[in-house]
Coordinates of C-alpha atoms in Angstrom, one line a residue:
M1 CA -24.2 -29.8 20.8
E2 CA -27.6 -31.2 19.4
L3 CA -28.0 -32.7 15.8
Q4 CA -30.2 -31.2 13.8
R5 CA -33.2 -33.5 12.9
Q6 CA -34.1 -32.7 9.2
Q7 CA -37.6 -33.8 9.6
N8 CA -38.6 -31.0 12.1
S9 CA -38.8 -28.0 10.3
D10 CA -40.0 -25.8 13.0
W11 CA -36.9 -23.8 13.2
L12 CA -36.6 -23.5 9.4
S13 CA -40.3 -22.2 9.1
S14 CA -39.3 -19.8 11.9
S15 CA -36.0 -18.7 9.8
W16 CA -38.1 -17.9 6.9
R17 CA -40.7 -16.2 8.7
R18 CA -37.8 -13.8 10.2
S19 CA -36.4 -13.6 6.9
S20 CA -39.2 -12.1 5.1
D21 CA -40.1 -10.0 8.4
A22 CA -36.6 -8.3 7.7
G23 CA -37.6 -7.5 4.2
L24 CA -35.7 -9.8 2.1
K25 CA -37.1 -11.4 -1.0
E26 CA -36.8 -14.5 -2.2
I27 CA -36.0 -13.8 -5.8
K28 CA -33.6 -10.5 -4.9
R29 CA -30.4 -10.9 -3.9
P30 CA -29.6 -9.2 -0.9
S31 CA -27.0 -6.2 -0.5
D32 CA -23.7 -6.8 0.5
A33 CA -22.7 -6.1 4.0
V34 CA -19.0 -5.6 3.7
L35 CA -16.1 -4.4 6.4
S36 CA -13.5 -2.4 5.1
N37 CA -9.8 -3.6 5.3
A38 CA -8.8 -1.6 8.2
V39 CA -11.7 -3.0 9.9
M40 CA -11.1 -6.7 8.9
K41 CA -7.3 -6.4 10.0
E42 CA -8.1 -5.0 13.5
R43 CA -10.9 -8.1 13.6
R44 CA -8.8 -10.9 12.6
Y45 CA -6.1 -9.5 15.3
D46 CA -8.8 -9.8 17.7
N47 CA -9.8 -13.3 16.8
K48 CA -6.1 -14.1 15.8
G49 CA -6.1 -17.1 18.7
V50 CA -9.4 -18.5 17.7
I51 CA -8.3 -18.4 13.6
E52 CA -4.8 -20.3 14.6
A53 CA -6.7 -22.9 16.6
V54 CA -9.0 -23.6 13.5
E55 CA -6.0 -23.7 11.1
Q56 CA -4.0 -26.4 13.7
A57 CA -7.0 -28.3 14.9
A58 CA -9.8 -28.1 12.6
L59 CA -8.4 -27.5 9.0
P60 CA -6.2 -30.7 8.8
L61 CA -9.5 -32.6 9.0
F62 CA -11.0 -31.0 6.6
N63 CA -8.5 -31.1 4.4
Q64 CA -8.3 -35.2 4.9
V65 CA -12.0 -35.9 4.4
L66 CA -13.4 -32.9 2.0
G67 CA -10.2 -31.2 0.6
R68 CA -10.7 -32.7 -2.6
S69 CA -14.0 -31.7 -2.8
D70 CA -15.9 -28.3 -4.0
S71 CA -16.0 -27.5 -0.3
R72 CA -15.0 -24.7 1.7
L73 CA -14.3 -24.7 5.4
I74 CA -15.6 -21.4 6.7
L75 CA -15.0 -19.3 10.2
T76 CA -16.6 -16.1 11.3
D77 CA -16.1 -14.0 14.1
G78 CA -19.5 -13.8 17.1
E79 CA -21.0 -11.4 14.8
G80 CA -21.2 -13.6 11.5
V81 CA -18.5 -11.7 9.9
I82 CA -16.1 -13.7 7.8
L83 CA -12.8 -13.9 9.0
A84 CA -11.3 -16.8 6.8
S85 CA -11.9 -19.7 4.8
W86 CA -10.1 -22.8 3.6
G87 CA -10.8 -25.5 0.5
Q88 CA -11.0 -25.6 -3.2
E89 CA -9.8 -22.3 -4.9
R90 CA -11.8 -22.7 -8.2
F91 CA -15.2 -23.2 -5.7
R92 CA -14.1 -20.0 -3.8
E93 CA -14.2 -18.4 -7.1
K94 CA -17.8 -19.2 -7.5
L95 CA -18.8 -18.3 -3.9
L96 CA -17.5 -14.8 -5.0
E97 CA -20.9 -14.2 -6.9
I98 CA -22.8 -14.5 -3.6
A99 CA -20.4 -12.4 -1.6
L100 CA -19.9 -15.6 0.4
E101 CA -15.8 -14.5 1.3
S102 CA -13.9 -12.7 4.1
G103 CA -15.0 -9.2 5.3
N104 CA -19.1 -9.9 4.4
C105 CA -21.6 -10.3 7.3
W106 CA -24.2 -13.4 7.1
Q107 CA -26.1 -12.7 9.8
E108 CA -29.6 -14.0 9.0
R109 CA -31.3 -10.7 8.9
L110 CA -28.6 -9.7 6.1
K111 CA -28.9 -12.9 4.0
G112 CA -31.8 -14.7 4.8
T113 CA -31.9 -18.1 6.3
N114 CA -28.3 -19.4 5.8
A115 CA -26.3 -22.2 7.8
I116 CA -24.3 -19.5 8.9
G117 CA -26.6 -16.9 10.0
T118 CA -29.4 -19.3 11.2
A119 CA -26.6 -21.3 13.6
L120 CA -25.9 -17.7 15.2
F121 CA -29.7 -16.9 15.7
E122 CA -30.4 -20.7 16.9
Q123 CA -27.0 -21.0 19.1
R124 CA -27.1 -24.5 17.7
A125 CA -26.0 -26.4 14.9
V126 CA -27.9 -26.4 11.6
S127 CA -27.6 -27.9 8.0
I128 CA -29.3 -25.9 5.3
I129 CA -29.4 -28.2 2.4
G130 CA -30.1 -26.1 -1.1
E131 CA -33.5 -25.1 -1.6
Q132 CA -33.9 -24.5 2.2
H133 CA -32.2 -21.2 1.5
F134 CA -34.6 -18.2 1.6
I135 CA -32.3 -16.4 -1.3
K136 CA -32.8 -18.1 -4.3
Q137 CA -29.3 -17.3 -5.7
H138 CA -27.9 -19.2 -2.5
R139 CA -29.8 -22.6 -3.4
F140 CA -26.8 -24.2 -5.5
I141 CA -25.1 -24.8 -2.3
S142 CA -25.3 -27.1 0.8
C143 CA -24.4 -25.9 4.3
S144 CA -23.7 -27.2 7.9
A145 CA -22.5 -24.8 10.4
S146 CA -22.4 -24.6 14.5
P147 CA -21.6 -22.4 17.1
L148 CA -17.8 -21.9 18.7
F149 CA -17.5 -21.2 22.2
N150 CA -14.7 -20.3 24.6
H151 CA -14.1 -21.4 28.1
K152 CA -16.6 -19.1 29.5
G153 CA -19.1 -20.3 27.4
E154 CA -19.0 -17.0 25.3
L155 CA -19.7 -17.5 21.3
V156 CA -16.6 -16.5 19.6
G157 CA -17.5 -17.4 16.2
I158 CA -19.2 -20.1 13.7
L159 CA -17.2 -22.9 11.7
D160 CA -19.2 -23.5 8.5
I161 CA -19.0 -26.1 5.9
T162 CA -20.2 -24.8 2.7
S163 CA -20.5 -27.5 -0.6
E164 CA -21.9 -27.3 -4.2
Q165 CA -25.1 -29.6 -4.7
E166 CA -23.8 -31.7 -1.7
Q167 CA -26.6 -33.2 0.3
H168 CA -25.3 -32.5 3.8
D169 CA -26.3 -35.5 6.0
V170 CA -25.9 -36.4 9.5
T171 CA -22.1 -37.2 8.6
T172 CA -21.3 -33.8 7.8
Q173 CA -22.8 -32.4 11.0
L174 CA -20.9 -35.1 12.5
L175 CA -18.0 -33.5 10.9
V176 CA -18.2 -29.9 12.1
Q177 CA -19.2 -31.1 15.8
N178 CA -15.7 -32.9 15.8
M179 CA -13.7 -30.0 14.5
I180 CA -15.7 -27.6 17.0
Q181 CA -14.4 -30.1 19.5
L182 CA -10.9 -29.9 18.5
V183 CA -11.0 -26.3 18.4
E184 CA -12.7 -25.6 21.6
N185 CA -9.9 -27.9 23.2
R186 CA -7.3 -25.6 21.4
L187 CA -8.7 -23.0 22.4
L188 CA -7.9 -23.7 26.2
C189 CA -4.7 -23.8 25.9
Q190 CA -4.6 -20.1 24.8
I191 CA -6.2 -18.7 28.2
P192 CA -3.5 -16.2 30.1
G193 CA -1.7 -17.6 32.7
A194 CA -2.6 -21.4 31.4
A195 CA 0.7 -23.4 32.2
Y196 CA -0.2 -27.0 32.4
Q197 CA -2.9 -29.6 30.7
V198 CA -4.3 -32.5 32.1
D199 CA -6.0 -34.9 29.8
L200 CA -8.4 -37.3 31.0
A201 CA -9.8 -40.3 29.8
L202 CA -11.3 -44.1 31.0
N203 CA -9.0 -45.6 28.5
E204 CA -6.0 -44.6 27.3
S205 CA -6.8 -45.3 23.5
V206 CA -9.2 -41.8 24.3
L207 CA -6.5 -40.0 25.5
H208 CA -5.6 -38.1 22.4
T209 CA -8.3 -38.4 20.2
G210 CA -9.9 -34.8 20.9
W211 CA -12.7 -36.1 23.1
Q212 CA -10.7 -36.4 26.4
G213 CA -11.4 -34.4 29.6
I214 CA -8.7 -31.6 29.5
V215 CA -8.3 -29.7 32.5
I216 CA -5.9 -26.4 32.1
A217 CA -4.0 -25.3 35.3
D218 CA -1.6 -22.2 36.2
E219 CA 1.7 -22.7 37.5
G220 CA 0.4 -22.6 41.2
G221 CA -1.2 -25.7 39.7
R222 CA -4.8 -24.4 40.2
V223 CA -7.3 -25.2 37.9
V224 CA -7.8 -22.4 35.4
A225 CA -10.4 -23.8 32.9
H226 CA -11.7 -27.1 31.6
N227 CA -13.9 -28.6 29.2
H228 CA -17.6 -30.3 29.5
V229 CA -16.4 -33.7 29.1
A230 CA -13.7 -32.8 32.4
C231 CA -16.9 -32.1 34.4
Q232 CA -18.6 -35.4 33.2
L233 CA -15.4 -37.6 34.3
T234 CA -14.8 -35.9 37.5
R235 CA -18.4 -35.6 38.3
Q236 CA -18.4 -32.2 38.9
S237 CA -20.0 -29.3 37.6
N238 CA -17.4 -26.6 38.1
I239 CA -13.8 -27.4 39.2
V240 CA -11.8 -24.1 38.5
G241 CA -10.0 -22.9 41.4
E242 CA -9.4 -26.8 42.6
K243 CA -5.8 -27.8 43.1
I244 CA -5.4 -30.3 40.1
E245 CA -3.4 -33.1 42.3
A246 CA -6.3 -32.8 44.6
L247 CA -8.6 -32.9 41.5
L248 CA -7.1 -36.3 40.4
E249 CA -6.6 -38.0 43.7
R250 CA -10.4 -37.5 44.2
S251 CA -11.6 -38.3 40.8
K252 CA -9.7 -41.6 41.0
Q253 CA -11.2 -42.8 44.0
Q254 CA -14.3 -42.5 42.1
M255 CA -13.7 -44.1 38.9
P256 CA -10.6 -45.6 37.4
L257 CA -9.2 -42.8 35.4
V258 CA -5.9 -42.7 33.4
F259 CA -4.3 -38.9 32.8
E260 CA -1.5 -37.6 30.9
K261 CA -0.1 -34.2 32.3
R262 CA 2.3 -31.8 30.3
L263 CA 3.5 -28.3 30.1
L264 CA 2.1 -25.6 28.0
N265 CA 4.1 -22.8 26.1
G266 CA 7.4 -23.7 27.7
A267 CA 6.0 -22.9 31.3
S268 CA 8.5 -23.3 33.8
K269 CA 7.8 -25.0 37.3
V270 CA 8.9 -21.8 39.0
K271 CA 5.9 -19.2 39.3
S272 CA 6.5 -16.1 37.0
A273 CA 4.1 -13.5 34.7
V274 CA 3.1 -14.8 31.8
S275 CA 5.7 -14.5 28.9
V276 CA 4.8 -13.7 25.2
S277 CA 8.5 -13.8 24.1
S278 CA 7.5 -15.1 21.1
E279 CA 5.6 -12.0 20.3
L280 CA 7.7 -9.2 21.1
H281 CA 11.1 -10.3 21.5
Y282 CA 13.7 -13.2 20.8
G283 CA 16.5 -13.1 23.4
E284 CA 16.2 -8.8 24.5
P285 CA 16.4 -9.0 27.9
Q286 CA 15.1 -5.2 28.2
V287 CA 11.9 -5.8 26.4
E288 CA 11.6 -9.1 28.5
T289 CA 12.4 -7.0 31.8
A290 CA 9.8 -4.4 31.0
W291 CA 7.2 -7.1 29.9
Q292 CA 7.4 -8.5 33.3
Q293 CA 7.4 -5.4 35.1
A294 CA 4.3 -3.9 33.3
N295 CA 2.4 -7.0 33.6
K296 CA 2.3 -6.3 37.4
V297 CA 1.1 -3.0 37.3
I298 CA -1.5 -3.5 34.8
G299 CA -5.1 -3.8 36.6
K300 CA -3.6 -2.2 39.6
D301 CA -4.6 1.7 39.2
I302 CA -1.1 2.6 38.6
S303 CA -1.0 4.2 34.9
L304 CA 2.4 3.4 32.8
L305 CA 4.2 5.4 30.9
I306 CA 6.5 3.8 27.7
L307 CA 9.4 5.6 26.3
G308 CA 11.0 4.7 23.0
E309 CA 11.9 5.7 19.9
T310 CA 9.8 6.0 16.9
G311 CA 9.2 2.8 15.3
V312 CA 10.2 0.4 18.3
G313 CA 7.0 -1.1 18.8
K314 CA 5.3 0.8 21.5
G315 CA 1.9 0.2 20.1
E316 CA 2.5 -3.5 19.6
F317 CA 3.9 -3.7 23.0
V318 CA 0.8 -2.2 24.5
K319 CA -1.6 -4.7 22.0
A320 CA 0.3 -7.6 23.7
L321 CA -0.6 -6.3 27.5
H322 CA -4.1 -5.8 26.9
K323 CA -4.3 -9.2 25.2
H324 CA -2.7 -10.7 28.2
S325 CA -4.4 -8.8 30.9
T326 CA -7.4 -9.3 32.6
R327 CA -8.7 -5.9 30.9
N328 CA -9.0 -8.0 27.6
I329 CA -12.8 -8.8 27.7
A330 CA -13.3 -4.7 27.1
P331 CA -11.9 -2.7 24.5
L332 CA -8.3 -1.5 23.8
V333 CA -8.7 2.1 22.8
T334 CA -6.2 4.0 21.0
V335 CA -5.9 7.4 20.5
N336 CA -2.8 9.3 18.6
C337 CA -2.6 12.5 20.4
G338 CA -0.3 13.9 17.8
A339 CA -2.9 12.9 14.9
L340 CA -6.1 15.1 16.5
A341 CA -6.8 18.8 15.5
K342 CA -6.2 20.8 18.2
D343 CA -9.7 21.8 18.1
L344 CA -11.2 18.6 17.9
I345 CA -8.9 16.8 20.7
E346 CA -11.5 17.4 24.1
S347 CA -14.6 15.9 21.8
E348 CA -12.8 12.9 20.7
L349 CA -11.6 12.5 24.3
F350 CA -14.3 13.1 26.6
G351 CA -17.2 13.2 24.0
Y352 CA -19.8 15.5 24.1
A353 CA -24.0 15.8 24.5
S354 CA -26.5 16.2 21.8
G355 CA -26.0 19.6 19.8
A356 CA -23.1 20.7 22.4
F357 CA -21.9 22.7 19.4
T358 CA -22.3 23.8 15.9
G359 CA -21.8 20.7 13.3
A360 CA -22.4 18.1 16.6
S361 CA -24.1 15.1 15.9
T362 CA -27.8 14.9 16.9
K363 CA -27.0 11.9 19.1
G364 CA -23.9 12.8 20.9
Y365 CA -20.6 11.2 21.1
L366 CA -19.5 8.7 24.2
G367 CA -15.8 10.1 23.8
R368 CA -12.6 7.9 23.5
I369 CA -12.6 7.6 27.4
R370 CA -15.7 6.2 28.2
Q371 CA -15.3 4.0 25.2
A372 CA -12.4 2.7 27.3
D373 CA -14.5 1.5 30.4
K374 CA -13.2 -1.6 31.9
G375 CA -10.7 -1.6 29.3
I376 CA -7.2 0.3 28.9
L377 CA -6.9 3.9 27.1
F378 CA -3.6 4.4 25.2
L379 CA -2.7 7.5 24.8
D380 CA 0.3 7.4 22.2
E381 CA 2.3 10.6 21.4
I382 CA 1.1 12.0 24.9
G383 CA 3.6 15.0 24.2
E384 CA 1.9 16.3 21.6
M385 CA -1.4 16.5 23.6
P386 CA -2.2 20.4 24.0
L387 CA -2.3 21.9 27.5
E388 CA -5.8 22.6 27.5
A389 CA -6.8 18.4 27.2
Q390 CA -3.8 18.1 29.4
C391 CA -5.9 20.0 32.6
R392 CA -9.5 18.2 31.9
L393 CA -7.1 14.8 31.0
L394 CA -5.8 15.3 34.8
T395 CA -9.4 15.3 36.4
V396 CA -10.2 12.0 34.8
L397 CA -7.1 10.3 35.8
Q398 CA -7.6 11.8 39.3
D399 CA -11.2 11.0 40.0
K400 CA -11.9 8.7 37.3
I401 CA -15.2 10.9 36.4
V402 CA -15.7 11.8 32.6
M403 CA -17.7 15.4 32.0
P404 CA -18.9 15.2 28.1
I405 CA -19.0 18.7 26.7
G406 CA -22.4 20.3 27.0
A407 CA -23.5 17.7 29.3
S408 CA -25.1 18.3 32.9
R409 CA -23.7 15.3 34.1
A410 CA -20.6 13.1 34.9
Y411 CA -19.9 9.5 34.2
Q412 CA -17.6 7.3 35.9
V413 CA -15.2 5.3 34.4
D414 CA -12.8 2.3 35.3
I415 CA -9.8 2.7 32.8
Q416 CA -6.3 1.8 33.2
I417 CA -4.2 4.4 31.3
I418 CA -1.2 3.5 29.0
A419 CA 1.1 6.9 27.8
A420 CA 3.9 6.4 25.1
T421 CA 6.0 9.0 23.6
H422 CA 9.3 9.4 21.9
Q423 CA 9.9 12.9 23.5
D424 CA 11.8 13.8 26.5
L425 CA 8.5 14.8 29.0
R426 CA 10.8 16.0 31.9
S427 CA 12.1 18.5 29.3
L428 CA 8.9 19.9 27.8
V429 CA 8.0 20.0 31.4
E430 CA 10.5 22.7 31.9
Q431 CA 9.9 24.4 28.7
G432 CA 6.1 24.7 29.7
L433 CA 4.6 22.7 27.3
F434 CA 3.3 20.1 29.6
R435 CA 1.8 20.0 32.9
E436 CA 4.3 18.6 35.4
D437 CA 1.4 17.3 37.8
L438 CA -0.1 15.5 34.6
Y439 CA 3.5 14.0 34.1
Y440 CA 3.9 12.7 37.5
R441 CA 0.2 11.0 37.3
L442 CA 1.2 9.4 34.2
N443 CA 4.5 7.9 35.1
G444 CA 3.4 5.3 38.3
L445 CA 5.8 3.1 36.1
V446 CA 8.3 4.0 33.1
I447 CA 9.7 1.2 31.1
E448 CA 12.0 2.1 27.9
L449 CA 11.8 -0.2 24.7
P450 CA 15.6 -0.6 23.4
C451 CA 15.6 0.9 20.0
L452 CA 16.5 -1.9 17.0
R453 CA 20.3 -1.0 16.5
T454 CA 21.1 -1.9 20.2
R455 CA 18.9 -5.3 20.3
R456 CA 20.6 -8.6 20.9
D457 CA 17.8 -10.2 19.0
R458 CA 18.5 -7.9 16.3
M459 CA 19.4 -10.5 13.5
Q460 CA 16.5 -13.1 14.8
L461 CA 14.3 -10.1 14.0
I462 CA 15.7 -9.7 10.6
D463 CA 15.3 -13.5 10.0
V464 CA 11.6 -13.3 11.2
I465 CA 10.4 -10.3 9.7
H466 CA 11.8 -11.4 6.1
A467 CA 10.3 -14.8 6.6
K468 CA 6.9 -12.8 7.4
Y469 CA 6.9 -11.2 3.6
K470 CA 9.4 -13.7 1.5
P471 CA 8.1 -15.8 -1.3
Q472 CA 9.1 -19.6 -0.3
H473 CA 12.4 -20.6 -0.3
Q474 CA 13.8 -17.3 -0.6
N475 CA 17.5 -16.5 1.6
I476 CA 19.4 -13.1 1.9
S477 CA 22.7 -13.1 0.8
K478 CA 25.4 -13.2 3.1
A479 CA 26.6 -9.7 1.8
L480 CA 23.3 -7.8 2.6
L481 CA 23.0 -9.9 5.8
E482 CA 25.9 -8.3 7.0
Q483 CA 25.0 -5.0 5.7
L484 CA 21.8 -4.8 7.6
K485 CA 23.4 -6.1 10.6
H486 CA 25.5 -3.3 10.8
Y487 CA 22.9 -0.5 9.8
G488 CA 22.0 1.9 12.1
W489 CA 17.8 1.7 11.7
P490 CA 17.0 4.9 12.6
G491 CA 13.4 4.0 12.0
N492 CA 13.8 0.7 14.3
L493 CA 11.3 -2.2 13.4
R494 CA 8.7 -0.2 11.2
E495 CA 11.7 0.7 9.0
L496 CA 12.7 -3.3 9.1
D497 CA 9.1 -3.8 8.3
N498 CA 8.8 -1.6 5.8
L499 CA 12.0 -2.6 4.0
F500 CA 11.3 -6.2 3.7
K501 CA 7.8 -5.6 2.6
V502 CA 8.8 -3.8 -0.5
T503 CA 12.3 -5.4 -1.4
C504 CA 10.3 -9.2 -1.2
L505 CA 7.9 -7.6 -3.5
I506 CA 10.5 -6.4 -6.2
A507 CA 12.4 -9.6 -5.8
S508 CA 9.7 -12.1 -5.5
D509 CA 11.0 -14.3 -8.3
E510 CA 14.8 -14.1 -6.8
E511 CA 15.8 -17.6 -4.6
E512 CA 18.4 -14.9 -2.9
L513 CA 17.7 -11.4 -1.8
R514 CA 20.4 -8.8 -2.5
L515 CA 21.3 -5.3 -1.8
E516 CA 20.4 -4.8 -5.6
H517 CA 16.8 -5.9 -5.1
V518 CA 16.5 -3.4 -2.2
P519 CA 14.8 0.3 -3.5
A520 CA 17.4 2.8 -4.0
H521 CA 16.2 5.2 -1.4
L522 CA 17.0 2.8 1.3
A523 CA 19.8 1.2 0.0
T524 CA 21.7 4.5 0.2
H525 CA 21.2 4.6 3.5
I526 CA 22.3 0.9 4.3
T527 CA 25.5 1.4 2.0
Q528 CA 26.4 4.9 3.1
N529 CA 26.4 3.2 6.9
L530 CA 28.8 0.7 5.7
S531 CA 31.1 3.6 4.3
D532 CA 31.0 5.2 7.3
N533 CA 32.0 2.6 9.2
S534 CA 34.8 1.8 7.3
V535 CA 37.0 5.2 8.0
Q536 CA 37.7 4.1 11.6
E537 CA 37.0 0.4 11.5
P538 CA 37.6 -1.5 14.9
T539 CA 38.8 -5.1 14.5
D540 CA 35.8 -6.9 14.5
L541 CA 33.8 -4.7 12.2
K542 CA 37.1 -4.6 9.8
A543 CA 36.5 -8.3 9.7
T544 CA 32.9 -8.3 8.8
V545 CA 33.6 -5.6 6.2
N546 CA 36.2 -7.6 4.4
S547 CA 33.9 -10.8 4.7
T548 CA 31.2 -8.8 2.8
L549 CA 33.7 -7.3 0.1
V550 CA 34.9 -10.8 -0.6
D551 CA 31.5 -12.5 -0.7
T552 CA 30.4 -9.5 -3.1
Y553 CA 33.5 -10.0 -5.1
H554 CA 32.8 -13.7 -5.5
A555 CA 29.1 -13.1 -6.4
H556 CA 29.4 -11.0 -9.0
N557 CA 32.6 -12.8 -10.5
G558 CA 34.9 -10.1 -9.8
N559 CA 33.0 -7.4 -11.6
I560 CA 34.2 -4.4 -10.0
S561 CA 31.4 -2.1 -11.4
K562 CA 28.7 -4.0 -10.3
M563 CA 30.3 -4.4 -6.8
S564 CA 30.3 -0.5 -6.8
R565 CA 26.8 -0.1 -7.9
V566 CA 25.8 -2.6 -5.2
L567 CA 28.1 -1.5 -2.2
G568 CA 27.5 2.0 -3.1
I569 CA 31.4 2.9 -2.9
S570 CA 33.9 4.0 -5.5
R571 CA 35.8 1.7 -7.4
N572 CA 38.8 3.3 -6.7
T573 CA 37.8 2.2 -2.7
I574 CA 36.8 -1.3 -4.0
Y575 CA 40.5 -1.9 -5.7
R576 CA 42.3 -0.3 -2.4
K577 CA 40.5 -2.3 0.0
L578 CA 40.8 -5.7 -2.4
K579 CA 44.2 -5.3 -2.4
A580 CA 44.8 -4.8 1.3
I581 CA 43.3 -8.3 1.6
G582 CA 45.2 -10.0 -1.6
I583 CA 42.8 -10.1 -4.0
G584 CA 43.1 -8.8 -7.6

């Protein structure tokens, strides 16, 4: 990365000229280009790995050096849209006045000369100091930014330090450059198939500085990625595909290198598909088996059909498949077949030519299938698709050719089809509601995701989702935990997530989450489930119910009326059960 030379103003003059040519005025604040919350949620998901890498690798260094100053660390995506920022809160509020916040696009053509937009255009590190900003309202800040690249050399974002009335000199540029190096090193470890990391250096003292050579290998011992320093130390421009042992042996013969080798993400020495246990499950074998099988068919021209009740996480499973597949460089396009109007589904899927029908866009429409070219097309709730659209979809699956409505030519597509449903497609076929030939085309591999009530990792999921929404240090009471454990969860993971999202907000000031904090419409179902189970209590469940009863009794100091409201059962039933276990 080349440090900016302040005395060379050619790049700055060019930037100001581009700003003027874009129709911007120095004295007029430009319009804000703000993305919707829904779009930003998707962008943050797509850039989750980069955000985590910045938080883990760059943020600690920023906090150490500039955490007490009026400065912010800002991360954008590859299009200059701000994904996240960190630093002094009071300074953040001041930056809101110029829309330097999440969701805003800071490309040079929209905001004039600025560190983010100019670094994006120049594809190199720049500093824009006060008066160098094209827009007058931006001149109270000074900024240093640099492009962030992945292991393939693709631009994935801009990392920027923005300060108030600070003269960013070479020291600040070096700080940004150091953070970029640390983040790019961290991104290497996120590569699908990464099993080993080998750090290289001429001296042991450099091995953990962030400036060491880094080589990433798969479980077969072959190099899958590396940083630029590794090329310099091994004196090779590209080492991808080489055996790590042979590379190290050859490198040691050329110069005295020290190295350190370690496993990544708990990888084993046995070859296996990449696991995403931390994303999808916490010890549920049915989900892990489904994941391993699905990974083997992605990219092999075999359709995948995912079955499971509503809310079991079929969509999240598909997102994880896309993220870890070789098709992740192209889009994952999701179509909810049950949410589209019957008369619109064909145009939505297959697209249409200009003027194909009344009300059609004059520019035509690509269609969801062609949007998914080279990627994955996820047909959710496939059982809801009208028969007419099923016929055309079958043609696409067989020939991989799309004919837009009103078009005179067809288009070749390369897509992986994943379909999902909570319905019994075999039964729909027998009723004549689903084409049999399409059914057999879709079920190349059929996997079923388990419902929450049967999952072995149910308690871990409760802990994880509670942690997602809880205020700091909040715990779940033993009584409520037992009730959640034995509840049937008809809405599955979606219901569990919704329960904690609402309940933690209601109990935001409480150190312990109890049933009384759960909204009435949810608490009624939970307590009814406990009451129903108590009619025919197996030995182990009976002990659990008794334990819950005792915990609730002590939690409310023996107040039977409160216990009745919390548990949702009559006082007479509580008196009877307490007497049976020797209380009261």
